[in-house]
Short mmCIF file of C-alpha atoms in Angstrom, two decimals:
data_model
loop_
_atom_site.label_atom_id
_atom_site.label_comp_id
_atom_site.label_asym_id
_atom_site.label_seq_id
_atom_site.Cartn_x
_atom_site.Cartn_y
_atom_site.Cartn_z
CA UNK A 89 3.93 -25.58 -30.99
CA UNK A 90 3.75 -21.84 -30.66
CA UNK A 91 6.44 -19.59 -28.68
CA UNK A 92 4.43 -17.52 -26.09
CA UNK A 93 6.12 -14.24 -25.36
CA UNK A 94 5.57 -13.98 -21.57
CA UNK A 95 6.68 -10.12 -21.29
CA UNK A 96 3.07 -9.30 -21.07
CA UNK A 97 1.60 -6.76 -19.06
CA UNK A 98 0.60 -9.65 -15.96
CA UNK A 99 -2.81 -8.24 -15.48
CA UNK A 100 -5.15 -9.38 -17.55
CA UNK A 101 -7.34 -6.66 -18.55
CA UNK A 102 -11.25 -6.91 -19.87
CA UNK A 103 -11.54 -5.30 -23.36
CA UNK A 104 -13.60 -2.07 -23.28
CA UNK A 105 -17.34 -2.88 -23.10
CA UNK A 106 -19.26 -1.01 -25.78
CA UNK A 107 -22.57 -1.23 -24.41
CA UNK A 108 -21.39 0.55 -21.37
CA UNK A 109 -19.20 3.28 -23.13
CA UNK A 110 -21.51 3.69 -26.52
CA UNK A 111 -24.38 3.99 -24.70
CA UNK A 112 -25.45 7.48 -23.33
CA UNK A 113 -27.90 6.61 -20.71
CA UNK A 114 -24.28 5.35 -18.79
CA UNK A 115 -23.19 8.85 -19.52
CA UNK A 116 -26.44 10.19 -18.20
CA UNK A 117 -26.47 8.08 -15.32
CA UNK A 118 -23.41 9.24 -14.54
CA UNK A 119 -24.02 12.74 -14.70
CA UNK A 120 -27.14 12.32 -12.66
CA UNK A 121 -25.68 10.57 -9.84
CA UNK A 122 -21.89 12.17 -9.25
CA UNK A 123 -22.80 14.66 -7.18
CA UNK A 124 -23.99 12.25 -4.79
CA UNK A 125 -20.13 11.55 -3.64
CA UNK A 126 -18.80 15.45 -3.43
CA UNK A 127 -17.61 16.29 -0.28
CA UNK A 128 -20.00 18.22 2.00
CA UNK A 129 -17.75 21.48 2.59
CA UNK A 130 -15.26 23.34 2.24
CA UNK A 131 -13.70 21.69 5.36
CA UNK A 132 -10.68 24.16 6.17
CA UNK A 133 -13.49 27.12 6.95
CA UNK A 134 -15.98 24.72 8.90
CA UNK A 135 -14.95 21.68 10.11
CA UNK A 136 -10.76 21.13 10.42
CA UNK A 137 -9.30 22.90 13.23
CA UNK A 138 -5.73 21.29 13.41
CA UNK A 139 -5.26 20.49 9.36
CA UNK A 140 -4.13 23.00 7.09
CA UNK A 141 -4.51 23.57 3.46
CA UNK A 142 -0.63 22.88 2.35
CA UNK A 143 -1.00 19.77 4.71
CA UNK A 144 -4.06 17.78 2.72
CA UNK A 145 -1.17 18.91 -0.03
CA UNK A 146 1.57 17.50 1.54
CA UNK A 147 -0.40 14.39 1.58
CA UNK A 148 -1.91 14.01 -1.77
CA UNK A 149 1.39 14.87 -2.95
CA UNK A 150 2.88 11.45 -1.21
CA UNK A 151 0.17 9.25 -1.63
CA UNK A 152 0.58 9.91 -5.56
CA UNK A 153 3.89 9.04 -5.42
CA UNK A 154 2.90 5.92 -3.36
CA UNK A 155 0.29 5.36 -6.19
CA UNK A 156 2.74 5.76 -8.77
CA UNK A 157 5.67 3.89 -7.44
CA UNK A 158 3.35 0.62 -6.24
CA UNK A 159 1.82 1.18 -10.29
CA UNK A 160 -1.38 1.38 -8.79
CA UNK A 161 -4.38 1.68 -11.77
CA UNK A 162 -4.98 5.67 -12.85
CA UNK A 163 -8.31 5.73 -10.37
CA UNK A 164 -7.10 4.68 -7.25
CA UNK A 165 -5.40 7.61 -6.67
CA UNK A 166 -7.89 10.16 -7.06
CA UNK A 167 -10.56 7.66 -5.44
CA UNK A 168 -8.66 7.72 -2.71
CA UNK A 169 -8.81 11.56 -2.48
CA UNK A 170 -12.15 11.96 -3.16
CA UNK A 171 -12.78 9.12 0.61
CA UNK A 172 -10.16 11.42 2.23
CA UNK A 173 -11.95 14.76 1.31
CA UNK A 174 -15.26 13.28 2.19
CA UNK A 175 -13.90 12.01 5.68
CA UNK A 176 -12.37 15.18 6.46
CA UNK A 177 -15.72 17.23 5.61
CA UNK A 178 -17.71 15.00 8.64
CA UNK A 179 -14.57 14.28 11.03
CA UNK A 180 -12.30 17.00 12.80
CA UNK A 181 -8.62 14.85 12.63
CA UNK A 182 -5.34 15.75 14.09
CA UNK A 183 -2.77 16.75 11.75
CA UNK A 184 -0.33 13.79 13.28
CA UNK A 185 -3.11 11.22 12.34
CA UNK A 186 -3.71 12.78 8.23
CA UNK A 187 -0.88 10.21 6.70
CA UNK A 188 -2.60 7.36 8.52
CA UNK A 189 -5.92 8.34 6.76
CA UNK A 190 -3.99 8.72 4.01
CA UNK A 191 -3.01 5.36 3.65
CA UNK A 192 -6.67 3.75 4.92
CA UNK A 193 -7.81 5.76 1.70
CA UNK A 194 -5.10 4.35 -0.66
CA UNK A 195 -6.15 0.94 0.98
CA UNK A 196 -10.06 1.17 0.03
CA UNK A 197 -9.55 2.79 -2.68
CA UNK A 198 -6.77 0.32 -4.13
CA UNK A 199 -8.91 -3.11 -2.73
CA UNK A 200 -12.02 -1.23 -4.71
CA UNK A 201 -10.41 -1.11 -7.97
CA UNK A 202 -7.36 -3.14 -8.42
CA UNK A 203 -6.87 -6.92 -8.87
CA UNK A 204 -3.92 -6.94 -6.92
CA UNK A 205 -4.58 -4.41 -3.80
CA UNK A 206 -2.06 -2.97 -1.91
CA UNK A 207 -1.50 -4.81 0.97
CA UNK A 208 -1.79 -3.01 5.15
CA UNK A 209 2.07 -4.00 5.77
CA UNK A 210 3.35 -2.11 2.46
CA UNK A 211 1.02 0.82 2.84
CA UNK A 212 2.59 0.50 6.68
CA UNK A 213 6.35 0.72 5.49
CA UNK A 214 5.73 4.06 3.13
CA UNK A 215 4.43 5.92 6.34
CA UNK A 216 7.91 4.92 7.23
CA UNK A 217 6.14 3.04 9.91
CA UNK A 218 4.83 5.63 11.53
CA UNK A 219 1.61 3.69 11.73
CA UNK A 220 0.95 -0.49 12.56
CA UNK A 221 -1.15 -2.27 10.18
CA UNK A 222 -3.50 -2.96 12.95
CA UNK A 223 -4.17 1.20 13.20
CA UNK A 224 -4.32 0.84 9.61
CA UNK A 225 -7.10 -1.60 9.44
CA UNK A 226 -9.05 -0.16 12.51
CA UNK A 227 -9.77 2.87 11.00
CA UNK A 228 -10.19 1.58 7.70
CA UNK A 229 -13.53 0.63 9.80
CA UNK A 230 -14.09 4.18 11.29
CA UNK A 231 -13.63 5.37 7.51
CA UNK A 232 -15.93 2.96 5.82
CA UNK A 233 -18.43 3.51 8.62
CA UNK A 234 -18.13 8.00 7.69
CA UNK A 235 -18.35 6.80 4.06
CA UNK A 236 -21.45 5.11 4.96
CA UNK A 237 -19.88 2.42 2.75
CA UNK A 238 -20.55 4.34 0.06
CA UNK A 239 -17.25 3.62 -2.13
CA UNK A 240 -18.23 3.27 -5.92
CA UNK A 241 -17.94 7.34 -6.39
CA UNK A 242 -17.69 8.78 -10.14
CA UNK A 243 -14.59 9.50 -10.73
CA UNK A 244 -13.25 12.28 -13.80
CA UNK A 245 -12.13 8.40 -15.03
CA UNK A 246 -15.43 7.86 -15.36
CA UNK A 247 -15.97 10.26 -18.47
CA UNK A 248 -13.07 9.74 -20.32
CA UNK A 249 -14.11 7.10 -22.92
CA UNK A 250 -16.94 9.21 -22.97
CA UNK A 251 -15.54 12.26 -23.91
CA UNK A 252 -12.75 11.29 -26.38
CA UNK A 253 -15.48 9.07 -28.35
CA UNK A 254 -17.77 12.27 -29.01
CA UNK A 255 -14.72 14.45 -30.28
CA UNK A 256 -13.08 13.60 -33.66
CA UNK A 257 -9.24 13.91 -32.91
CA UNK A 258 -6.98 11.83 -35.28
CA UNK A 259 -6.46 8.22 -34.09
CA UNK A 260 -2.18 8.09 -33.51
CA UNK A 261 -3.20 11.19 -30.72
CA UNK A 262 -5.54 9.36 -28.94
CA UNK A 263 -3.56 7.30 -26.34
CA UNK A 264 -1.72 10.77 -26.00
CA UNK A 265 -4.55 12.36 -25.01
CA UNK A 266 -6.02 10.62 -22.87
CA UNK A 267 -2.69 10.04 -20.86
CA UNK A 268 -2.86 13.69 -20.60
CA UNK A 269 -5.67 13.99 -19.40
CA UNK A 270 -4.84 11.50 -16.86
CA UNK A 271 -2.06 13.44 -16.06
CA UNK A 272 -4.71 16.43 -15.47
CA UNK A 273 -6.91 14.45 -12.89
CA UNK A 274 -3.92 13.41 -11.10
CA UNK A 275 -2.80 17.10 -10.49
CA UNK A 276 -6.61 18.04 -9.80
CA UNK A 277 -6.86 15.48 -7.07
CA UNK A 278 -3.78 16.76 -5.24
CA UNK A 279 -5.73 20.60 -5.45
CA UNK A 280 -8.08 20.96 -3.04
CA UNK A 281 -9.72 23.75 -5.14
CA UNK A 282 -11.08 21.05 -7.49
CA UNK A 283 -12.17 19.01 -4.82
CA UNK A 284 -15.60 20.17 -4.87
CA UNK A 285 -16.15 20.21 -8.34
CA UNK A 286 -18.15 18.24 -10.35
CA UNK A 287 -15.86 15.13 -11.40
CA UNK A 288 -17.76 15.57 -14.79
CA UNK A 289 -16.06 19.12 -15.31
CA UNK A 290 -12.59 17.83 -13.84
CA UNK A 291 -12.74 15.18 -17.11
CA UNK A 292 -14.17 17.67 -19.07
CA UNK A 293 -11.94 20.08 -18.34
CA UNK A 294 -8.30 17.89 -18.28
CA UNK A 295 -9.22 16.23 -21.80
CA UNK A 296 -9.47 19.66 -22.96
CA UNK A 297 -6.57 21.02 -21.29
CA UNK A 298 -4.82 18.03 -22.90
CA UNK A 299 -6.32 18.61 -26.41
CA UNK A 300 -5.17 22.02 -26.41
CA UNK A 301 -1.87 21.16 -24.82
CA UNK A 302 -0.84 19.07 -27.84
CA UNK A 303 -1.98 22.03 -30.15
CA UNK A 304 -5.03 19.63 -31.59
CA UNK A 305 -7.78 22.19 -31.11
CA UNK A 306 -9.38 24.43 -33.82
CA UNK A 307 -10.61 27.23 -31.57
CA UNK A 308 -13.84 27.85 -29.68
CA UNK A 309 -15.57 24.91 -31.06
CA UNK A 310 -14.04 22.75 -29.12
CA UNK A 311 -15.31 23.65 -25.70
CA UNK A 312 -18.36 24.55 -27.12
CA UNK A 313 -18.55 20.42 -27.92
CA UNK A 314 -16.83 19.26 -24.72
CA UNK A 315 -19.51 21.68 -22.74
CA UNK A 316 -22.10 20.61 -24.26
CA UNK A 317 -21.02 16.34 -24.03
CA UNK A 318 -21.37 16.71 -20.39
CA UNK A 319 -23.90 19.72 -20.00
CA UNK A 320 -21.30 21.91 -18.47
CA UNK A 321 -22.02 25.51 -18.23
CA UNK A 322 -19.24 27.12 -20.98
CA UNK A 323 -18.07 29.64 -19.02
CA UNK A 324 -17.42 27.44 -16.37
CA UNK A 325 -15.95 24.94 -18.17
CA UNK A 326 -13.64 27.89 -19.60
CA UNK A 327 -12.68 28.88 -15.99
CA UNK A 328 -12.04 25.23 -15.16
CA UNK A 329 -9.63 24.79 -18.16
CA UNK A 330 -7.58 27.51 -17.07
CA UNK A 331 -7.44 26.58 -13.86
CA UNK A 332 -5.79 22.99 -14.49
CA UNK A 333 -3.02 24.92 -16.79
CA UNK A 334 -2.70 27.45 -14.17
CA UNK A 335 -2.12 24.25 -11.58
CA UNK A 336 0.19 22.98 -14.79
CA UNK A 337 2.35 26.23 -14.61
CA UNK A 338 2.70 26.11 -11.05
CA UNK A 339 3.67 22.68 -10.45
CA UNK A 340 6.48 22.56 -12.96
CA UNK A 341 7.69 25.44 -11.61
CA UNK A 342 8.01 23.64 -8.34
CA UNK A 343 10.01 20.96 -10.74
CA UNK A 344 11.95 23.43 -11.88
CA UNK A 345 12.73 24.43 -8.39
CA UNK A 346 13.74 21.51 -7.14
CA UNK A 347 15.89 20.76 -10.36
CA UNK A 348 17.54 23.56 -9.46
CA UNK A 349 18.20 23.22 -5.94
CA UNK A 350 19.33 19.20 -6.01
CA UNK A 351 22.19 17.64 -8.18
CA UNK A 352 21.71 17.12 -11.61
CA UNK A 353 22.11 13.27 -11.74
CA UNK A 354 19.15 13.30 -9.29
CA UNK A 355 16.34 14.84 -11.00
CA UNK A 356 14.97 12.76 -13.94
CA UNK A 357 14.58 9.63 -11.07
CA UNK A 358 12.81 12.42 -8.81
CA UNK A 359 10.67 14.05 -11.33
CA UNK A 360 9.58 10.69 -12.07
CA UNK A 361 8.45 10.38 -9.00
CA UNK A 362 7.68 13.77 -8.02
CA UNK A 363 4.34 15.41 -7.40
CA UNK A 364 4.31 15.93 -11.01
CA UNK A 365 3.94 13.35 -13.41
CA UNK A 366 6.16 12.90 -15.94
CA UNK A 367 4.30 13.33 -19.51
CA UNK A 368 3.14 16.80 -18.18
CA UNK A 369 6.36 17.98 -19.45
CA UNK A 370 5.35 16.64 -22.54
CA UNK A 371 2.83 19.29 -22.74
CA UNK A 372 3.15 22.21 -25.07
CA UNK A 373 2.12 25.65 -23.16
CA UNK B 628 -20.14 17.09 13.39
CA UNK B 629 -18.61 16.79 16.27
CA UNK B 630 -16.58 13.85 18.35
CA UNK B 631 -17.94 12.35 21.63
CA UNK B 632 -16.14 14.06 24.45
CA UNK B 633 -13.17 11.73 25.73
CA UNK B 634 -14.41 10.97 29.47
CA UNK B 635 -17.89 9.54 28.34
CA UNK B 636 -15.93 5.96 27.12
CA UNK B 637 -18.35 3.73 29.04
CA UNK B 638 -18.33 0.63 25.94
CA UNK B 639 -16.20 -2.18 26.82
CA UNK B 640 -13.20 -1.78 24.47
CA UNK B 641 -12.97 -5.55 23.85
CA UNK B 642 -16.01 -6.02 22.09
CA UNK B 643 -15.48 -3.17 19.37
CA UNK B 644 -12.15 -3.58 18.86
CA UNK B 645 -9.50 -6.48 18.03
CA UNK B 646 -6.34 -6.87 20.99
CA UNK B 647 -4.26 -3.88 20.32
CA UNK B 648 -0.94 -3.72 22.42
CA UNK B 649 -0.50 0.06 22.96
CA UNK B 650 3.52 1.19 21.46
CA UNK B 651 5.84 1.30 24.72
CA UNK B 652 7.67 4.29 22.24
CA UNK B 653 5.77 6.19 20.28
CA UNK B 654 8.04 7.65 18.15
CA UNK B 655 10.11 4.65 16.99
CA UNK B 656 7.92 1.49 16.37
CA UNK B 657 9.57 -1.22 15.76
CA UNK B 658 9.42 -2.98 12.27
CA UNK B 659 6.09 -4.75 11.51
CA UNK B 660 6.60 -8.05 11.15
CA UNK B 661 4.22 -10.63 9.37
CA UNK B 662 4.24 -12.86 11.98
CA UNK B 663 2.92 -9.98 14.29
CA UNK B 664 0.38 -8.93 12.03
CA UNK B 665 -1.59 -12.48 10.36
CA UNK B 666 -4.62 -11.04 8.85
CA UNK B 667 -2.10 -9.36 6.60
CA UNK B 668 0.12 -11.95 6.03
CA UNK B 669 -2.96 -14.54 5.27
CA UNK B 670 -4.04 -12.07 2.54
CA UNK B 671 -3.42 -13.56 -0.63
CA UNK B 672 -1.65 -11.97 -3.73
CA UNK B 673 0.16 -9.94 -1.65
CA UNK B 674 3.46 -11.16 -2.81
CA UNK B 675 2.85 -11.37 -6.35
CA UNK B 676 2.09 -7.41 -6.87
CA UNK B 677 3.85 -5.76 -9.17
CA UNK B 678 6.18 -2.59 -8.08
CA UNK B 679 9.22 -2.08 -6.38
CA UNK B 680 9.74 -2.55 -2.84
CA UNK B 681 9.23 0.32 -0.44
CA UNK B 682 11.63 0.03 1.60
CA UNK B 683 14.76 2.26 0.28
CA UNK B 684 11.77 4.53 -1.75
CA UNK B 685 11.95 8.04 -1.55
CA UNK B 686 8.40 8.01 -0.93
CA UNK B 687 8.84 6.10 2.37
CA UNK B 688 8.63 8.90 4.58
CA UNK B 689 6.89 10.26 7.99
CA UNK B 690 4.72 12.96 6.79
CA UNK B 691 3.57 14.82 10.21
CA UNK B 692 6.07 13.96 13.06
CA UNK B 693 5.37 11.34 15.54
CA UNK B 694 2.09 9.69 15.96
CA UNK B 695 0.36 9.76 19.40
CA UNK B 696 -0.65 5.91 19.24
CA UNK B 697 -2.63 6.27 22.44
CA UNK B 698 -4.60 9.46 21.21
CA UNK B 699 -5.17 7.41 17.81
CA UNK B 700 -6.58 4.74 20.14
CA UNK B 701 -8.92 6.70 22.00
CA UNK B 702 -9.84 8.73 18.93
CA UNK B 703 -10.76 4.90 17.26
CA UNK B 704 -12.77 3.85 20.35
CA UNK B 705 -14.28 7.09 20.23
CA UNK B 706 -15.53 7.14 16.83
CA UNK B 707 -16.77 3.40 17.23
CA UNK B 708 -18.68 4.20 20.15
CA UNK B 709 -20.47 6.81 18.23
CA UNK B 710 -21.15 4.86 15.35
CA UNK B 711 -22.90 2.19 17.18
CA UNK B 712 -24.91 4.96 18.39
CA UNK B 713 -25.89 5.82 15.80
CA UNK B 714 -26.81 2.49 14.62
CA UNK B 715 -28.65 1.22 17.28
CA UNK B 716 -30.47 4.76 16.50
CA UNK B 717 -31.35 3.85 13.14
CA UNK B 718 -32.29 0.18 13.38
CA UNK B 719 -33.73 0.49 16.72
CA UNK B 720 -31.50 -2.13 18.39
CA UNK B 721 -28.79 -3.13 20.69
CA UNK B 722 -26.00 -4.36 18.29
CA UNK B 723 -24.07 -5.50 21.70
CA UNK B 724 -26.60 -7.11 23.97
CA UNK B 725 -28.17 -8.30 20.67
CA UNK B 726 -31.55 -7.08 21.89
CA UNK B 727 -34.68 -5.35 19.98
CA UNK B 728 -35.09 -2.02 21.07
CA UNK B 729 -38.29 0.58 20.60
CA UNK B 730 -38.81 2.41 17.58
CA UNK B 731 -40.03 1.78 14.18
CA UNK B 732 -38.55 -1.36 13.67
CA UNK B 733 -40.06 -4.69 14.78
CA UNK B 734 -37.51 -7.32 15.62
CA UNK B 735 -38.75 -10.62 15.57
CA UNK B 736 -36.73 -13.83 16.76
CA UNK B 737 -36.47 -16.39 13.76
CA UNK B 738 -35.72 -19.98 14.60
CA UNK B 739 -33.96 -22.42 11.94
CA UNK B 740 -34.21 -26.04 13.56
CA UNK B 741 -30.74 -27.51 12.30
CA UNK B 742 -28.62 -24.77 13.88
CA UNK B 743 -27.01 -25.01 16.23
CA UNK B 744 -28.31 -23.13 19.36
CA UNK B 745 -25.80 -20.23 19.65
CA UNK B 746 -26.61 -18.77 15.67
CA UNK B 747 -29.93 -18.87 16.33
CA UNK B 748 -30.19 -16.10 18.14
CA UNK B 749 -28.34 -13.56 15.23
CA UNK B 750 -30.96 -14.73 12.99
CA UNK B 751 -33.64 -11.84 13.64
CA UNK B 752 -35.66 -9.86 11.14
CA UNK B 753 -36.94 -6.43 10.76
CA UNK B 754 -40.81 -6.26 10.20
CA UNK B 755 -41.50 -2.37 9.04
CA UNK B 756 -44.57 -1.41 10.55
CA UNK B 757 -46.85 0.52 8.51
CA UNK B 758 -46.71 4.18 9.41
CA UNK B 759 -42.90 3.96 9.30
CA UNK B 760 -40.91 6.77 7.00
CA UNK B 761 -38.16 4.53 6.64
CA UNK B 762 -36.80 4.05 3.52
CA UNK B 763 -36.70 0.40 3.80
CA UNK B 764 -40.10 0.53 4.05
CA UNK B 765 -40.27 1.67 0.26
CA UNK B 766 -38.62 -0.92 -0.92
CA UNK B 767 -39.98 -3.78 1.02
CA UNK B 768 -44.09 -3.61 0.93
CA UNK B 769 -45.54 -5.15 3.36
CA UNK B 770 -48.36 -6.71 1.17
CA UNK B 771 -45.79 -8.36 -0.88
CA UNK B 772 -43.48 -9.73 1.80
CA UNK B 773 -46.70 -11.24 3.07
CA UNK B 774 -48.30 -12.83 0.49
CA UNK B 775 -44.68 -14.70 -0.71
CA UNK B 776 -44.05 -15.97 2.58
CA UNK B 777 -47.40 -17.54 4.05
CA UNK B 778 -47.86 -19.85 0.65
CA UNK B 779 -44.66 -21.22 0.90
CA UNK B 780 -44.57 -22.12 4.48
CA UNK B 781 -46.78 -25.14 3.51
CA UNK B 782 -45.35 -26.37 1.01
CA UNK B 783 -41.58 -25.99 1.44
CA UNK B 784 -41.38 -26.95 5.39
CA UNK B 785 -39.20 -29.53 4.80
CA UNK B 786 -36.77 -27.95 2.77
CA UNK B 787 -36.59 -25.27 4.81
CA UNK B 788 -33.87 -26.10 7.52
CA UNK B 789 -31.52 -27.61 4.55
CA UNK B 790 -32.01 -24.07 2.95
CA UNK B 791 -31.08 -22.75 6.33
CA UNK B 792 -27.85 -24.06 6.71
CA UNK B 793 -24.83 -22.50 4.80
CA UNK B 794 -24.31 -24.83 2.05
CA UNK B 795 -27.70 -24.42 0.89
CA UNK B 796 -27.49 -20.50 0.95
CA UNK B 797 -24.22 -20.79 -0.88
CA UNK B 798 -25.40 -23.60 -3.43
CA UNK B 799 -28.30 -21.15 -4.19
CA UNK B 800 -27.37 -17.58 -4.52
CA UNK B 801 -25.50 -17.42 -7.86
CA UNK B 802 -27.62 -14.69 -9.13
CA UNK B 803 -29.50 -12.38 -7.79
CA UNK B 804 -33.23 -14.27 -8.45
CA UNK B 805 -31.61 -17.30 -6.61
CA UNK B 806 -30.32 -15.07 -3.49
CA UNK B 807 -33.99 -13.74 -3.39
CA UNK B 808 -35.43 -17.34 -3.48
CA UNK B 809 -32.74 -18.21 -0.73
CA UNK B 810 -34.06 -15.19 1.29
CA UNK B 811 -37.41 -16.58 0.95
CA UNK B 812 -37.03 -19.87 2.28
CA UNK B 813 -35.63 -18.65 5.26
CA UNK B 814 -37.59 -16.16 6.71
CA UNK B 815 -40.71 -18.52 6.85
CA UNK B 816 -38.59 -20.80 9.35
CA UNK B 817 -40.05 -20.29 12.32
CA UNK B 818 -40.94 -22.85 15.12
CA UNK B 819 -44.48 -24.62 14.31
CA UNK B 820 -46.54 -25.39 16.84
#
């Protein structure tokens, strides 16, 4: 009889399909159909009254630690941005009631994509229960209902596989690269400036970011290729680039702050945690 | 868009939404049990997720003060009210009283003979009259819908009520050719004369 090593990862995971990710009419699908799930406006200008900019911040910013501490798969996290960006653009909310949409987000989101959701109660406690899970699953109703039930968006996850399997990069990088890029999305979704953008150019422009990040790049050619994988405009692609290592810059200076300001012993646990996640330290600037 | 104003609640509050006791203190609520909250607790894999537990996390945190559980209430009933609205806009009927309203829909009454008398009534379908825009009317031609359904009312009355009942629909819509074949055999199931 065999010895089974049981420290597995416990979900059991589907092998990557190649007729979805080495076929392009999935990648043109994709393309064709993502702007279908962009939020309608820019919100702050037209729609919010009571929410601030540094508050959908202040939000994304917990919810990703949420995401991160309950494990939650890459996606759910900016999935869940992408329902509370599109809520927000239809529905004037109170600033005391954005953690509870928050969490309905994280809910849908999570229940959409994982095998294991998270559950009302637990979403409940990390609002230090601020809300009950029977708010929780009310407005999960009111939010499904703005959605128009429309939850399968495109995600940057979406383009990923598609990406990295167009551009030759040596083999030992890859599973660098794309946690990178990863990384990128992440720190997108919390930036409300990329939340109208094109998740396309988000992916396009975080596995370049990452690419160039870990000093792998030979120049121009390389956005010239990533542009033209997902018929992004260059220039925009360019501006996009620099954005997410502008958004880099910025947030681990905010690390550095905080480093600074709490007790040494403290800040590896809290960076791990933080608004930042960890590997973007990683990075070479 | 913009939210209905908060006098104009005239919707009975029980029918849109579950028993809610409203928070005697708003700013403390007491620790959710399971026990007070069973459609959570009956969910299953809860327990078996991976991660720590949230309660000593830094992450557990109140982002935005208080929360006005009576404002969230209203806000909820609010935003119900209008989306039956808008509902009964778009399909042309009463989602409450359960009754066919005017417009471009045509709600017809469909009778399965083994039900029992109280689901009969929810069983209704939508005939699209022909100079409607909507876009169900795309997808659903008329000619077609017609010419599967009068055939098969001859020849399949007797299987009809079985297919009517929930086993049968469950037994036969394992893909999506059954599920359309399901469909089928029900919406000829009206009463004979």
């Amino acid at each position: 009889m065999e010895l089974l090593c049981c420290e597995v990862d416990p979900m059991r995971r589907a092998l990557p399909d190649p007729n979805l990710l080495y076929d392009d009419r999935v990648l043109h699908n994709l393309l064709t159909i993502e702007e279908r799930y962009l939020p309608q406006c820019s919100y702050f200008k037209c729609v919010q009254k009571d929410i601030q900019p540094f508050m959908r911040r202040m939000v994304a910013t917990w919810m990703l630690e949420v995401c991160e501490e309950q494990k939650c798969e890459e996606e759910v996290f900016p999935l869940a941005m992408n329902y509370l960006d599109r809520f927000l653009a239809v529905v004037p909310t109170r600033k005391c009631h954005l953690q509870l949409l928050g969490a309905v987000c994280m809910f849908l989101a999570s229940k959409l994509k994982e095998t294991i959701p998270l559950t009302a109660e637990k979403l409940c406690i990390y609002t230090d229960n601020s809300i009950k899970p029977q708010e929780l699953l009310e407005w999960e109703l009111v939010v499904l209902g703005k959605l128009k039930w429309n939850l399968a968006t495109v995600t940057p996850h979406d383009f990923i596989e598609h990406i990295l399997r167009k551009v030759p990069l040596p083999k030992d990088k890859l599973l660098l690269i794309r946690k990178h890029a990863q990384t990128f999305i992440a720190l997108c979704a919390t930036d409300f400036n990329f939340a109208m953008y094109p998740p396309s150019m988000i992916a396009t422009g975080s596995v370049g970011a990452a690419i160039c990040g870990l000093q792998l790049d030979d120049g121009d050619s390389l956005t010239d290729l990533l542009a033209k994988i997902t018929n992004t405009d260059v220039d925009c692609l360019k501006a996009c680039q620099e954005q997410i290592e502008a958004v880099l810059v910025n947030s681990l200076q905010q690390v550095q702050q905080q480093q600074q300001q709490s007790s040494p012993s403290k800040t590896v646990d809290e960076l791990d945690q933080a608004s930042t996640p960890t590997d973007v330290r990683d990075i070479n600037l | 868009m913009c939210q209905s104003p908060l006098g104009c609640l005239t919707a009975d509050p029980a029918q849109l939404v579950p028993p809610w006791l409203p928070c005697v203190c708003s700013c403390h609520p007491s620790p959710v049990t399971r026990s007070a909250f069973p459609a959570a607790a009956a969910m299953p894999l809860s327990q078996s997720r991976a991660g720590q537990s949230p309660c000593s996390s830094k992450a557990c945190r109140n982002l935005f003060g208080p929360v006005d559980h009576e404002q969230l209430q209203q806000d909820f009933e609010d935003q119900m009210k209008q989306q039956l609205e808008e509902a009964q806009q778009r399909w042309n009927f009463n989602f409450e009283t359960e009754t066919p309203l005017e417009g471009p829909f045509k709600w017809e009454r469909v009778l399965v003979a083994e039900q029992a008398p109280h689901e009969v009534h929810s069983l209704v379908r939508a005939v699209i009259s022909s100079d409607s825009r909507s876009s169900l009317a795309h997808r659903v031609p008329p000619k077609e819908r017609v010419g599967r359904i009068c055939p098969e009312e001859a020849q399949q009355s007797s299987k009809v009520c079985r297919a009517g009942s929930l086993q049968g629909l469950k037994r036969g819509q394992t893909t999506i050719k059954d599920f359309y074949s399901a469909k089928r055999r029900i919406v000829p199931a009206r009463p004979r004369p």
